[in-house]
JSON list of C-alpha atoms in Angstrom, two decimals:
[
{"chain": "A", "resi": 1, "resn": "UNK", "atom": "CA", "xyz": [58.20, 5.92, -0.03]},
{"chain": "A", "resi": 2, "resn": "UNK", "atom": "CA", "xyz": [57.27, 2.58, -0.85]},
{"chain": "A", "resi": 3, "resn": "UNK", "atom": "CA", "xyz": [59.75, 0.14, -2.35]},
{"chain": "A", "resi": 4, "resn": "UNK", "atom": "CA", "xyz": [59.68, -0.33, -6.26]},
{"chain": "A", "resi": 5, "resn": "UNK", "atom": "CA", "xyz": [61.81, -1.62, -9.36]},
{"chain": "A", "resi": 6, "resn": "UNK", "atom": "CA", "xyz": [63.86, 1.71, -8.89]},
{"chain": "A", "resi": 7, "resn": "UNK", "atom": "CA", "xyz": [65.04, 0.33, -5.27]},
{"chain": "A", "resi": 8, "resn": "UNK", "atom": "CA", "xyz": [65.72, -3.82, -6.70]},
{"chain": "A", "resi": 9, "resn": "UNK", "atom": "CA", "xyz": [68.83, -4.52, -6.25]},
{"chain": "A", "resi": 10, "resn": "UNK", "atom": "CA", "xyz": [70.65, -5.47, -9.69]},
{"chain": "A", "resi": 11, "resn": "UNK", "atom": "CA", "xyz": [67.82, -5.16, -11.43]},
{"chain": "A", "resi": 12, "resn": "UNK", "atom": "CA", "xyz": [67.86, -0.99, -11.46]},
{"chain": "A", "resi": 13, "resn": "UNK", "atom": "CA", "xyz": [71.18, -0.71, -12.54]},
{"chain": "A", "resi": 14, "resn": "UNK", "atom": "CA", "xyz": [70.49, -3.06, -14.98]},
{"chain": "A", "resi": 15, "resn": "UNK", "atom": "CA", "xyz": [67.77, -0.95, -15.95]},
{"chain": "A", "resi": 16, "resn": "UNK", "atom": "CA", "xyz": [69.71, 1.77, -15.91]},
{"chain": "A", "resi": 17, "resn": "UNK", "atom": "CA", "xyz": [72.25, 0.14, -18.45]},
{"chain": "A", "resi": 18, "resn": "UNK", "atom": "CA", "xyz": [69.78, -1.20, -20.15]},
{"chain": "A", "resi": 19, "resn": "UNK", "atom": "CA", "xyz": [68.69, 3.04, -21.03]},
{"chain": "A", "resi": 20, "resn": "UNK", "atom": "CA", "xyz": [71.49, 4.40, -21.36]},
{"chain": "A", "resi": 21, "resn": "UNK", "atom": "CA", "xyz": [72.00, 1.46, -24.30]},
{"chain": "A", "resi": 22, "resn": "UNK", "atom": "CA", "xyz": [68.75, 2.03, -25.92]},
{"chain": "A", "resi": 23, "resn": "UNK", "atom": "CA", "xyz": [69.71, 5.70, -25.35]},
{"chain": "A", "resi": 24, "resn": "UNK", "atom": "CA", "xyz": [72.87, 5.07, -27.12]},
{"chain": "A", "resi": 25, "resn": "UNK", "atom": "CA", "xyz": [71.42, 2.39, -30.28]},
{"chain": "A", "resi": 26, "resn": "UNK", "atom": "CA", "xyz": [68.23, 4.77, -30.96]},
{"chain": "A", "resi": 27, "resn": "UNK", "atom": "CA", "xyz": [70.85, 7.88, -30.62]},
{"chain": "A", "resi": 28, "resn": "UNK", "atom": "CA", "xyz": [69.03, 9.58, -28.30]},
{"chain": "A", "resi": 29, "resn": "UNK", "atom": "CA", "xyz": [69.76, 12.16, -25.96]},
{"chain": "A", "resi": 30, "resn": "UNK", "atom": "CA", "xyz": [69.67, 13.14, -22.11]},
{"chain": "A", "resi": 31, "resn": "UNK", "atom": "CA", "xyz": [69.37, 17.52, -22.18]},
{"chain": "A", "resi": 32, "resn": "UNK", "atom": "CA", "xyz": [69.32, 18.93, -18.02]},
{"chain": "A", "resi": 33, "resn": "UNK", "atom": "CA", "xyz": [69.12, 17.56, -15.08]},
{"chain": "A", "resi": 34, "resn": "UNK", "atom": "CA", "xyz": [67.48, 16.42, -12.00]},
{"chain": "A", "resi": 35, "resn": "UNK", "atom": "CA", "xyz": [66.83, 19.24, -9.53]},
{"chain": "A", "resi": 36, "resn": "UNK", "atom": "CA", "xyz": [68.30, 18.74, -6.37]},
{"chain": "A", "resi": 37, "resn": "UNK", "atom": "CA", "xyz": [64.88, 19.18, -4.54]},
{"chain": "A", "resi": 38, "resn": "UNK", "atom": "CA", "xyz": [63.46, 16.33, -2.26]},
{"chain": "A", "resi": 39, "resn": "UNK", "atom": "CA", "xyz": [59.50, 16.96, -2.83]},
{"chain": "A", "resi": 40, "resn": "UNK", "atom": "CA", "xyz": [58.59, 18.11, -6.98]},
{"chain": "A", "resi": 41, "resn": "UNK", "atom": "CA", "xyz": [55.50, 17.50, -9.70]},
{"chain": "A", "resi": 42, "resn": "UNK", "atom": "CA", "xyz": [56.94, 16.91, -12.57]},
{"chain": "A", "resi": 43, "resn": "UNK", "atom": "CA", "xyz": [55.27, 17.32, -16.09]},
{"chain": "A", "resi": 44, "resn": "UNK", "atom": "CA", "xyz": [55.54, 14.51, -18.43]},
{"chain": "A", "resi": 45, "resn": "UNK", "atom": "CA", "xyz": [54.69, 15.86, -21.66]},
{"chain": "A", "resi": 46, "resn": "UNK", "atom": "CA", "xyz": [53.56, 15.43, -24.61]},
{"chain": "A", "resi": 47, "resn": "UNK", "atom": "CA", "xyz": [51.74, 12.85, -24.04]},
{"chain": "A", "resi": 48, "resn": "UNK", "atom": "CA", "xyz": [50.92, 11.36, -27.00]},
{"chain": "A", "resi": 49, "resn": "UNK", "atom": "CA", "xyz": [51.42, 7.24, -26.93]},
{"chain": "A", "resi": 50, "resn": "UNK", "atom": "CA", "xyz": [51.81, 4.67, -25.25]},
{"chain": "A", "resi": 51, "resn": "UNK", "atom": "CA", "xyz": [55.28, 4.29, -25.31]},
{"chain": "A", "resi": 52, "resn": "UNK", "atom": "CA", "xyz": [55.61, 7.97, -23.89]},
{"chain": "A", "resi": 53, "resn": "UNK", "atom": "CA", "xyz": [55.53, 5.81, -20.56]},
{"chain": "A", "resi": 54, "resn": "UNK", "atom": "CA", "xyz": [58.39, 3.69, -21.65]},
{"chain": "A", "resi": 55, "resn": "UNK", "atom": "CA", "xyz": [60.26, 6.60, -22.32]},
{"chain": "A", "resi": 56, "resn": "UNK", "atom": "CA", "xyz": [59.56, 8.18, -18.89]},
{"chain": "A", "resi": 57, "resn": "UNK", "atom": "CA", "xyz": [60.55, 5.53, -17.63]},
{"chain": "A", "resi": 58, "resn": "UNK", "atom": "CA", "xyz": [64.54, 5.13, -19.31]},
{"chain": "A", "resi": 59, "resn": "UNK", "atom": "CA", "xyz": [64.55, 8.43, -18.69]},
{"chain": "A", "resi": 60, "resn": "UNK", "atom": "CA", "xyz": [63.86, 8.02, -15.06]},
{"chain": "A", "resi": 61, "resn": "UNK", "atom": "CA", "xyz": [66.86, 5.55, -15.06]},
{"chain": "A", "resi": 62, "resn": "UNK", "atom": "CA", "xyz": [68.63, 7.24, -17.30]},
{"chain": "A", "resi": 63, "resn": "UNK", "atom": "CA", "xyz": [68.86, 10.53, -14.91]},
{"chain": "A", "resi": 64, "resn": "UNK", "atom": "CA", "xyz": [68.68, 8.43, -12.03]},
{"chain": "A", "resi": 65, "resn": "UNK", "atom": "CA", "xyz": [65.75, 9.60, -10.47]},
{"chain": "A", "resi": 66, "resn": "UNK", "atom": "CA", "xyz": [63.44, 7.84, -8.31]},
{"chain": "A", "resi": 67, "resn": "UNK", "atom": "CA", "xyz": [59.01, 8.49, -9.50]},
{"chain": "A", "resi": 68, "resn": "UNK", "atom": "CA", "xyz": [56.24, 7.76, -8.96]},
{"chain": "A", "resi": 69, "resn": "UNK", "atom": "CA", "xyz": [52.76, 8.12, -11.04]},
{"chain": "A", "resi": 70, "resn": "UNK", "atom": "CA", "xyz": [48.73, 8.39, -9.23]},
{"chain": "A", "resi": 71, "resn": "UNK", "atom": "CA", "xyz": [46.51, 5.92, -10.29]},
{"chain": "A", "resi": 72, "resn": "UNK", "atom": "CA", "xyz": [42.68, 5.02, -9.72]},
{"chain": "A", "resi": 73, "resn": "UNK", "atom": "CA", "xyz": [42.87, 3.24, -6.60]},
{"chain": "A", "resi": 74, "resn": "UNK", "atom": "CA", "xyz": [40.65, -0.11, -8.60]},
{"chain": "A", "resi": 75, "resn": "UNK", "atom": "CA", "xyz": [44.00, -0.87, -10.45]},
{"chain": "A", "resi": 76, "resn": "UNK", "atom": "CA", "xyz": [45.53, -1.77, -6.99]},
{"chain": "A", "resi": 77, "resn": "UNK", "atom": "CA", "xyz": [43.03, -4.19, -6.06]},
{"chain": "A", "resi": 78, "resn": "UNK", "atom": "CA", "xyz": [44.89, -8.24, -6.22]},
{"chain": "A", "resi": 79, "resn": "UNK", "atom": "CA", "xyz": [46.75, -9.43, -7.85]},
{"chain": "A", "resi": 80, "resn": "UNK", "atom": "CA", "xyz": [47.45, -6.28, -9.91]},
{"chain": "A", "resi": 81, "resn": "UNK", "atom": "CA", "xyz": [48.22, -4.10, -6.79]},
{"chain": "A", "resi": 82, "resn": "UNK", "atom": "CA", "xyz": [51.37, -5.40, -5.65]},
{"chain": "A", "resi": 83, "resn": "UNK", "atom": "CA", "xyz": [52.93, -5.24, -9.11]},
{"chain": "A", "resi": 84, "resn": "UNK", "atom": "CA", "xyz": [51.66, -1.61, -10.12]},
{"chain": "A", "resi": 85, "resn": "UNK", "atom": "CA", "xyz": [53.30, 0.11, -6.30]},
{"chain": "A", "resi": 86, "resn": "UNK", "atom": "CA", "xyz": [56.52, -1.86, -7.30]},
{"chain": "A", "resi": 87, "resn": "UNK", "atom": "CA", "xyz": [56.21, 0.32, -10.47]},
{"chain": "A", "resi": 88, "resn": "UNK", "atom": "CA", "xyz": [55.88, 3.60, -8.63]},
{"chain": "A", "resi": 89, "resn": "UNK", "atom": "CA", "xyz": [52.04, 3.30, -8.21]},
{"chain": "A", "resi": 90, "resn": "UNK", "atom": "CA", "xyz": [50.35, 5.03, -6.02]},
{"chain": "A", "resi": 91, "resn": "UNK", "atom": "CA", "xyz": [46.60, 4.80, -5.33]},
{"chain": "A", "resi": 92, "resn": "UNK", "atom": "CA", "xyz": [43.56, 8.04, -4.67]},
{"chain": "A", "resi": 93, "resn": "UNK", "atom": "CA", "xyz": [40.39, 7.80, -4.55]},
{"chain": "A", "resi": 94, "resn": "UNK", "atom": "CA", "xyz": [38.82, 9.15, -7.64]},
{"chain": "A", "resi": 95, "resn": "UNK", "atom": "CA", "xyz": [35.39, 8.91, -7.04]},
{"chain": "A", "resi": 96, "resn": "UNK", "atom": "CA", "xyz": [34.80, 12.32, -5.65]},
{"chain": "A", "resi": 97, "resn": "UNK", "atom": "CA", "xyz": [35.25, 15.26, -7.33]},
{"chain": "A", "resi": 98, "resn": "UNK", "atom": "CA", "xyz": [38.16, 17.03, -5.93]},
{"chain": "A", "resi": 99, "resn": "UNK", "atom": "CA", "xyz": [39.61, 14.83, -3.74]},
{"chain": "A", "resi": 100, "resn": "UNK", "atom": "CA", "xyz": [42.09, 13.15, -6.34]},
{"chain": "A", "resi": 101, "resn": "UNK", "atom": "CA", "xyz": [44.16, 16.73, -5.24]},
{"chain": "A", "resi": 102, "resn": "UNK", "atom": "CA", "xyz": [43.74, 16.64, -1.80]},
{"chain": "A", "resi": 103, "resn": "UNK", "atom": "CA", "xyz": [44.58, 13.08, -1.12]},
{"chain": "A", "resi": 104, "resn": "UNK", "atom": "CA", "xyz": [47.60, 14.00, -4.01]},
{"chain": "A", "resi": 105, "resn": "UNK", "atom": "CA", "xyz": [48.79, 16.45, -1.53]},
{"chain": "A", "resi": 106, "resn": "UNK", "atom": "CA", "xyz": [48.29, 14.42, 1.69]},
{"chain": "A", "resi": 107, "resn": "UNK", "atom": "CA", "xyz": [51.03, 11.95, -0.06]},
{"chain": "A", "resi": 108, "resn": "UNK", "atom": "CA", "xyz": [53.17, 15.41, -0.47]},
{"chain": "A", "resi": 109, "resn": "UNK", "atom": "CA", "xyz": [52.55, 15.71, 3.03]},
{"chain": "A", "resi": 110, "resn": "UNK", "atom": "CA", "xyz": [53.03, 12.36, 4.63]},
{"chain": "A", "resi": 111, "resn": "UNK", "atom": "CA", "xyz": [56.43, 11.72, 3.01]},
{"chain": "A", "resi": 112, "resn": "UNK", "atom": "CA", "xyz": [59.92, 14.28, 2.86]},
{"chain": "A", "resi": 113, "resn": "UNK", "atom": "CA", "xyz": [61.26, 13.18, -0.12]},
{"chain": "A", "resi": 114, "resn": "UNK", "atom": "CA", "xyz": [58.74, 12.46, -3.77]},
{"chain": "A", "resi": 115, "resn": "UNK", "atom": "CA", "xyz": [58.30, 12.91, -7.45]},
{"chain": "A", "resi": 116, "resn": "UNK", "atom": "CA", "xyz": [55.16, 12.51, -8.87]},
{"chain": "A", "resi": 117, "resn": "UNK", "atom": "CA", "xyz": [54.90, 12.72, -12.50]},
{"chain": "A", "resi": 118, "resn": "UNK", "atom": "CA", "xyz": [51.87, 13.69, -14.14]},
{"chain": "A", "resi": 119, "resn": "UNK", "atom": "CA", "xyz": [51.20, 13.94, -17.84]},
{"chain": "A", "resi": 120, "resn": "UNK", "atom": "CA", "xyz": [49.00, 17.20, -18.28]},
{"chain": "A", "resi": 121, "resn": "UNK", "atom": "CA", "xyz": [46.42, 16.43, -21.08]},
{"chain": "A", "resi": 122, "resn": "UNK", "atom": "CA", "xyz": [45.32, 13.32, -18.99]},
{"chain": "A", "resi": 123, "resn": "UNK", "atom": "CA", "xyz": [44.67, 11.48, -22.36]},
{"chain": "A", "resi": 124, "resn": "UNK", "atom": "CA", "xyz": [46.57, 10.38, -25.76]},
{"chain": "A", "resi": 125, "resn": "UNK", "atom": "CA", "xyz": [43.92, 11.71, -27.66]},
{"chain": "A", "resi": 126, "resn": "UNK", "atom": "CA", "xyz": [44.59, 14.60, -29.01]},
{"chain": "A", "resi": 127, "resn": "UNK", "atom": "CA", "xyz": [43.24, 18.24, -25.95]},
{"chain": "A", "resi": 128, "resn": "UNK", "atom": "CA", "xyz": [42.75, 20.97, -26.38]},
{"chain": "A", "resi": 129, "resn": "UNK", "atom": "CA", "xyz": [42.37, 21.26, -22.40]},
{"chain": "A", "resi": 130, "resn": "UNK", "atom": "CA", "xyz": [45.54, 20.90, -20.16]},
{"chain": "A", "resi": 131, "resn": "UNK", "atom": "CA", "xyz": [43.64, 19.44, -16.49]},
{"chain": "A", "resi": 132, "resn": "UNK", "atom": "CA", "xyz": [45.08, 21.35, -14.22]},
{"chain": "A", "resi": 133, "resn": "UNK", "atom": "CA", "xyz": [45.50, 18.73, -11.27]},
{"chain": "A", "resi": 134, "resn": "UNK", "atom": "CA", "xyz": [48.94, 18.58, -11.69]},
{"chain": "A", "resi": 135, "resn": "UNK", "atom": "CA", "xyz": [48.83, 22.46, -10.90]},
{"chain": "A", "resi": 136, "resn": "UNK", "atom": "CA", "xyz": [46.81, 22.47, -7.91]},
{"chain": "A", "resi": 137, "resn": "UNK", "atom": "CA", "xyz": [48.80, 19.78, -5.93]},
{"chain": "A", "resi": 138, "resn": "UNK", "atom": "CA", "xyz": [51.39, 21.42, -6.04]},
{"chain": "A", "resi": 139, "resn": "UNK", "atom": "CA", "xyz": [50.12, 24.79, -5.20]},
{"chain": "A", "resi": 140, "resn": "UNK", "atom": "CA", "xyz": [48.14, 22.70, -2.96]},
{"chain": "A", "resi": 141, "resn": "UNK", "atom": "CA", "xyz": [51.58, 20.90, -1.20]},
{"chain": "A", "resi": 142, "resn": "UNK", "atom": "CA", "xyz": [54.22, 24.16, -1.79]},
{"chain": "A", "resi": 143, "resn": "UNK", "atom": "CA", "xyz": [56.17, 21.97, -4.08]},
{"chain": "A", "resi": 144, "resn": "UNK", "atom": "CA", "xyz": [57.56, 23.14, -7.20]},
{"chain": "A", "resi": 145, "resn": "UNK", "atom": "CA", "xyz": [56.26, 22.07, -10.98]},
{"chain": "A", "resi": 146, "resn": "UNK", "atom": "CA", "xyz": [58.75, 20.56, -12.85]},
{"chain": "A", "resi": 147, "resn": "UNK", "atom": "CA", "xyz": [58.76, 20.90, -16.36]},
{"chain": "A", "resi": 148, "resn": "UNK", "atom": "CA", "xyz": [59.36, 16.90, -18.19]},
{"chain": "A", "resi": 149, "resn": "UNK", "atom": "CA", "xyz": [59.00, 15.97, -21.91]},
{"chain": "A", "resi": 150, "resn": "UNK", "atom": "CA", "xyz": [60.05, 13.64, -24.55]},
{"chain": "A", "resi": 151, "resn": "UNK", "atom": "CA", "xyz": [60.91, 15.47, -27.77]},
{"chain": "A", "resi": 152, "resn": "UNK", "atom": "CA", "xyz": [60.40, 12.59, -30.35]},
{"chain": "A", "resi": 153, "resn": "UNK", "atom": "CA", "xyz": [61.78, 14.65, -33.26]},
{"chain": "A", "resi": 154, "resn": "UNK", "atom": "CA", "xyz": [65.13, 15.67, -31.63]},
{"chain": "A", "resi": 155, "resn": "UNK", "atom": "CA", "xyz": [65.11, 12.45, -29.66]},
{"chain": "A", "resi": 156, "resn": "UNK", "atom": "CA", "xyz": [65.97, 14.15, -26.78]},
{"chain": "A", "resi": 157, "resn": "UNK", "atom": "CA", "xyz": [64.44, 13.72, -23.14]},
{"chain": "A", "resi": 158, "resn": "UNK", "atom": "CA", "xyz": [65.27, 16.60, -20.61]},
{"chain": "A", "resi": 159, "resn": "UNK", "atom": "CA", "xyz": [64.44, 18.02, -17.81]},
{"chain": "A", "resi": 160, "resn": "UNK", "atom": "CA", "xyz": [63.80, 21.90, -17.73]},
{"chain": "A", "resi": 161, "resn": "UNK", "atom": "CA", "xyz": [63.13, 24.40, -15.23]},
{"chain": "A", "resi": 162, "resn": "UNK", "atom": "CA", "xyz": [61.41, 24.00, -11.80]},
{"chain": "A", "resi": 163, "resn": "UNK", "atom": "CA", "xyz": [58.91, 26.40, -11.42]},
{"chain": "A", "resi": 164, "resn": "UNK", "atom": "CA", "xyz": [57.06, 26.89, -7.97]},
{"chain": "A", "resi": 165, "resn": "UNK", "atom": "CA", "xyz": [53.77, 28.21, -7.90]},
{"chain": "A", "resi": 166, "resn": "UNK", "atom": "CA", "xyz": [52.57, 31.60, -7.59]},
{"chain": "A", "resi": 167, "resn": "UNK", "atom": "CA", "xyz": [48.07, 31.55, -7.06]},
{"chain": "A", "resi": 168, "resn": "UNK", "atom": "CA", "xyz": [47.31, 32.80, -9.88]},
{"chain": "A", "resi": 169, "resn": "UNK", "atom": "CA", "xyz": [47.25, 29.49, -12.40]},
{"chain": "A", "resi": 170, "resn": "UNK", "atom": "CA", "xyz": [46.80, 31.93, -15.72]},
{"chain": "A", "resi": 171, "resn": "UNK", "atom": "CA", "xyz": [49.93, 33.27, -15.28]},
{"chain": "A", "resi": 172, "resn": "UNK", "atom": "CA", "xyz": [51.97, 30.64, -14.88]},
{"chain": "A", "resi": 173, "resn": "UNK", "atom": "CA", "xyz": [50.43, 28.54, -17.05]},
{"chain": "A", "resi": 174, "resn": "UNK", "atom": "CA", "xyz": [51.29, 30.75, -19.84]},
{"chain": "A", "resi": 175, "resn": "UNK", "atom": "CA", "xyz": [55.18, 30.05, -18.63]},
{"chain": "A", "resi": 176, "resn": "UNK", "atom": "CA", "xyz": [54.66, 26.56, -18.88]},
{"chain": "A", "resi": 177, "resn": "UNK", "atom": "CA", "xyz": [53.69, 26.27, -22.07]},
{"chain": "A", "resi": 178, "resn": "UNK", "atom": "CA", "xyz": [56.07, 28.52, -24.17]},
{"chain": "A", "resi": 179, "resn": "UNK", "atom": "CA", "xyz": [58.02, 26.12, -22.85]},
{"chain": "A", "resi": 180, "resn": "UNK", "atom": "CA", "xyz": [56.61, 23.74, -24.13]},
{"chain": "A", "resi": 181, "resn": "UNK", "atom": "CA", "xyz": [56.75, 25.50, -28.05]},
{"chain": "A", "resi": 182, "resn": "UNK", "atom": "CA", "xyz": [58.18, 23.64, -30.86]},
{"chain": "A", "resi": 183, "resn": "UNK", "atom": "CA", "xyz": [58.94, 20.42, -28.65]},
{"chain": "A", "resi": 184, "resn": "UNK", "atom": "CA", "xyz": [57.29, 17.51, -30.64]},
{"chain": "A", "resi": 185, "resn": "UNK", "atom": "CA", "xyz": [55.33, 14.09, -29.67]},
{"chain": "A", "resi": 186, "resn": "UNK", "atom": "CA", "xyz": [55.17, 10.81, -31.03]},
{"chain": "A", "resi": 187, "resn": "UNK", "atom": "CA", "xyz": [52.36, 11.61, -32.38]},
{"chain": "A", "resi": 188, "resn": "UNK", "atom": "CA", "xyz": [52.27, 15.14, -33.17]},
{"chain": "A", "resi": 189, "resn": "UNK", "atom": "CA", "xyz": [49.02, 15.80, -34.83]},
{"chain": "A", "resi": 190, "resn": "UNK", "atom": "CA", "xyz": [47.64, 15.26, -31.38]},
{"chain": "A", "resi": 191, "resn": "UNK", "atom": "CA", "xyz": [49.32, 17.77, -29.82]},
{"chain": "A", "resi": 192, "resn": "UNK", "atom": "CA", "xyz": [48.82, 21.56, -30.39]},
{"chain": "A", "resi": 193, "resn": "UNK", "atom": "CA", "xyz": [50.74, 24.35, -28.78]},
{"chain": "A", "resi": 194, "resn": "UNK", "atom": "CA", "xyz": [48.40, 26.79, -29.74]},
{"chain": "A", "resi": 195, "resn": "UNK", "atom": "CA", "xyz": [44.97, 25.19, -28.85]},
{"chain": "A", "resi": 196, "resn": "UNK", "atom": "CA", "xyz": [46.18, 24.29, -25.22]},
{"chain": "A", "resi": 197, "resn": "UNK", "atom": "CA", "xyz": [44.72, 26.10, -22.50]},
{"chain": "A", "resi": 198, "resn": "UNK", "atom": "CA", "xyz": [43.44, 25.51, -19.13]},
{"chain": "A", "resi": 199, "resn": "UNK", "atom": "CA", "xyz": [40.20, 24.18, -18.16]}
]
């Protein structure tokens, strides 16, 4: 994959130290461990605030994992394209329905190592449905879904189990949703475990 802030000499060391310092000062902890797998989709949930991106990066440095994210191709145009890629962005063309999944699957096929972080809600507003793109990307690439989370109530960021999609999305999503029960977002009024369903 391309060069990112996770590869930048000196800076990556400073960001790792800064992440650990932030966690120490504000009494955050980490749970679990990054799986020893070359490729996987990582869920980032719950997603209820812009601050979630900051916490995701802090946890990525704390766990020492190099993460990437997908974004609409238009934000990668000059002069911001280089910055977006350096921040771990991967451009995809979303003009055609379903093509985002196919493009993301191809990205996984083209690389030997890749961790792609995706918020299943896809929005900071209150939702009742999880977007299923992350599931079909993992299933199409034949790679696991790793359950990442930031729990603002307990001040814990963690990495849960890895689940290999079976193709039975209802059964697999039941397992995933049960894992996230009790995990609190920054704005928990925008996060409903009971109402979450696939669409």
